[in-house]
Coordinates of C-alpha atoms in Angstrom, one line a residue:
M23 CA -69.1 -99.3 -45.3
D24 CA -71.0 -95.8 -46.0
C25 CA -74.0 -95.8 -44.2
P26 CA -76.4 -97.8 -41.5
S27 CA -78.1 -99.1 -44.7
C28 CA -74.7 -100.9 -45.9
A29 CA -74.3 -102.6 -42.4
A30 CA -77.7 -104.3 -42.7
K31 CA -76.8 -105.5 -46.2
V32 CA -73.5 -107.1 -44.5
E33 CA -75.6 -108.8 -42.2
R34 CA -78.5 -110.1 -44.3
A35 CA -75.1 -111.6 -46.5
V36 CA -73.7 -113.0 -43.3
E37 CA -76.7 -114.9 -42.3
Q38 CA -77.1 -116.8 -45.0
V39 CA -74.3 -118.7 -45.2
T40 CA -74.7 -122.3 -43.0
G41 CA -74.3 -122.1 -39.7
V42 CA -75.1 -118.8 -39.1
T43 CA -77.4 -118.2 -36.5
A44 CA -77.3 -114.1 -36.1
A45 CA -74.8 -111.4 -37.7
R46 CA -75.0 -108.0 -36.4
V47 CA -72.7 -104.8 -38.1
A48 CA -71.7 -101.8 -35.3
F49 CA -72.0 -99.5 -38.0
S50 CA -70.0 -97.2 -36.1
T51 CA -66.7 -99.4 -35.1
Q52 CA -67.2 -101.2 -38.5
R53 CA -66.8 -104.3 -36.8
L54 CA -69.0 -107.5 -37.0
I55 CA -70.1 -110.1 -34.8
I56 CA -71.5 -113.7 -35.4
S57 CA -73.7 -115.5 -33.5
A58 CA -72.7 -119.6 -34.9
T59 CA -74.0 -123.7 -33.8
A60 CA -71.1 -124.6 -35.5
E61 CA -68.2 -124.3 -36.7
L62 CA -67.4 -121.4 -39.4
N63 CA -65.4 -121.3 -42.1
A64 CA -63.4 -117.5 -41.9
D65 CA -62.4 -117.4 -45.6
N66 CA -66.2 -118.5 -46.1
I67 CA -67.9 -115.3 -44.4
K68 CA -65.3 -113.1 -45.8
A69 CA -65.6 -114.7 -49.8
T70 CA -69.7 -113.8 -48.8
I71 CA -68.9 -110.4 -47.3
K72 CA -66.4 -109.6 -50.7
D73 CA -69.5 -111.2 -52.8
A74 CA -71.5 -108.5 -51.2
G75 CA -69.1 -105.8 -52.6
F76 CA -67.5 -105.2 -49.4
A77 CA -64.0 -105.2 -48.6
V78 CA -62.9 -107.3 -45.3
V79 CA -60.0 -105.7 -43.4
E80 CA -58.7 -107.8 -40.3
E81 CA -57.8 -105.7 -37.3
S82 CA -54.1 -105.8 -36.3
K83 CA -51.5 -104.0 -34.5
D84 CA -50.6 -102.5 -38.0
S85 CA -53.7 -101.5 -38.9
K86 CA -54.1 -99.5 -36.3
Q87 CA -51.5 -96.8 -38.1
Q88 CA -52.7 -95.6 -41.1
E89 CA -51.1 -94.4 -44.0
S90 CA -51.3 -90.5 -44.1
G91 CA -50.6 -87.4 -46.5
L92 CA -50.8 -87.8 -50.2
N93 CA -49.9 -91.0 -50.6
G94 CA -53.0 -92.3 -48.0
F95 CA -55.8 -90.3 -49.8
L96 CA -54.0 -91.4 -53.2
T97 CA -54.7 -94.7 -52.1
H98 CA -58.2 -94.8 -50.8
N99 CA -59.1 -92.3 -53.8
S100 CA -57.2 -93.7 -56.4
K101 CA -60.4 -94.5 -58.9
L102 CA -62.2 -90.7 -57.4
V103 CA -58.3 -88.8 -58.9
I104 CA -58.4 -91.1 -61.8
T105 CA -62.0 -90.1 -62.5
A106 CA -61.3 -86.5 -62.0
I107 CA -58.6 -86.6 -64.3
L108 CA -60.6 -88.0 -67.3
F109 CA -62.9 -85.7 -66.5
S110 CA -61.0 -82.9 -66.9
L111 CA -59.0 -83.9 -70.2
A112 CA -62.5 -84.7 -71.7
M113 CA -63.2 -80.9 -70.7
I114 CA -59.9 -79.5 -72.4
A115 CA -60.3 -81.4 -75.5
G116 CA -64.0 -80.0 -75.9
H117 CA -62.3 -76.5 -76.5
F118 CA -60.3 -78.1 -79.8
N119 CA -63.1 -81.1 -80.7
P120 CA -66.6 -80.7 -79.5
A121 CA -67.3 -84.9 -80.7
L122 CA -64.2 -85.9 -79.0
K123 CA -65.8 -84.2 -76.1
Q124 CA -68.8 -86.5 -76.2
G125 CA -66.7 -89.7 -76.5
L126 CA -64.6 -89.2 -73.3
L127 CA -67.0 -87.9 -71.5
Y128 CA -69.6 -91.2 -72.5
A129 CA -65.9 -93.5 -71.6
V130 CA -65.7 -91.4 -68.5
T131 CA -69.0 -91.8 -67.0
I132 CA -68.7 -95.8 -67.8
F133 CA -65.3 -96.0 -65.7
A134 CA -67.0 -94.3 -62.8
L135 CA -70.0 -96.6 -63.7
I136 CA -68.4 -100.0 -63.1
P137 CA -67.3 -100.6 -59.4
L138 CA -70.6 -98.5 -58.6
A139 CA -73.1 -101.7 -60.9
K140 CA -71.1 -104.4 -59.5
K141 CA -72.0 -103.0 -56.2
A142 CA -75.8 -103.3 -57.2
F143 CA -75.2 -106.4 -59.1
S144 CA -73.8 -108.2 -56.1
L145 CA -76.2 -106.9 -53.8
M146 CA -79.0 -108.0 -56.4
R147 CA -76.8 -111.7 -55.8
N148 CA -77.5 -111.7 -52.0
G149 CA -81.1 -110.1 -51.9
T150 CA -81.3 -106.5 -51.4
P151 CA -82.7 -105.9 -55.7
F152 CA -83.9 -102.1 -54.9
S153 CA -80.6 -100.7 -52.9
I154 CA -78.9 -96.9 -53.7
E155 CA -76.6 -98.7 -55.8
T156 CA -79.0 -99.9 -58.3
L157 CA -80.8 -96.8 -58.1
M158 CA -77.8 -94.7 -59.6
S159 CA -76.7 -97.6 -61.1
V160 CA -80.4 -97.2 -63.4
A161 CA -80.1 -93.8 -63.9
V162 CA -76.7 -93.5 -64.9
V163 CA -77.6 -95.2 -67.9
G164 CA -81.4 -93.5 -68.1
A165 CA -79.0 -89.8 -68.3

């Protein structure tokens, strides 16, 4: 989750699950607290959170030790690194063939838009049609 607004989106999505009376996300600790009337299936809650466009990480002893260094950076930012490399290749290709540059830049833009658009659509399905993800997707398509 990137912001308190994202935490509210998770809360709204989980509150729609049958049996959940209240859901609260502590943004600072990245934890979900659920009040329920009946037995809940944890897999159902996880699926709802994933459908809302967020990842579920279960806390364990091993999860407290995060990867560090270059390997940890690449693991968590692989799409960003790929986008930066493709953008650099497009700019270099532009020195040799301007038409190729335009085509590659369109491809890079679409590649970078896909995860954002997926999250925007999943948020729309869960009752948040006007999110920052939707706004950014519309802006990218318009540009």
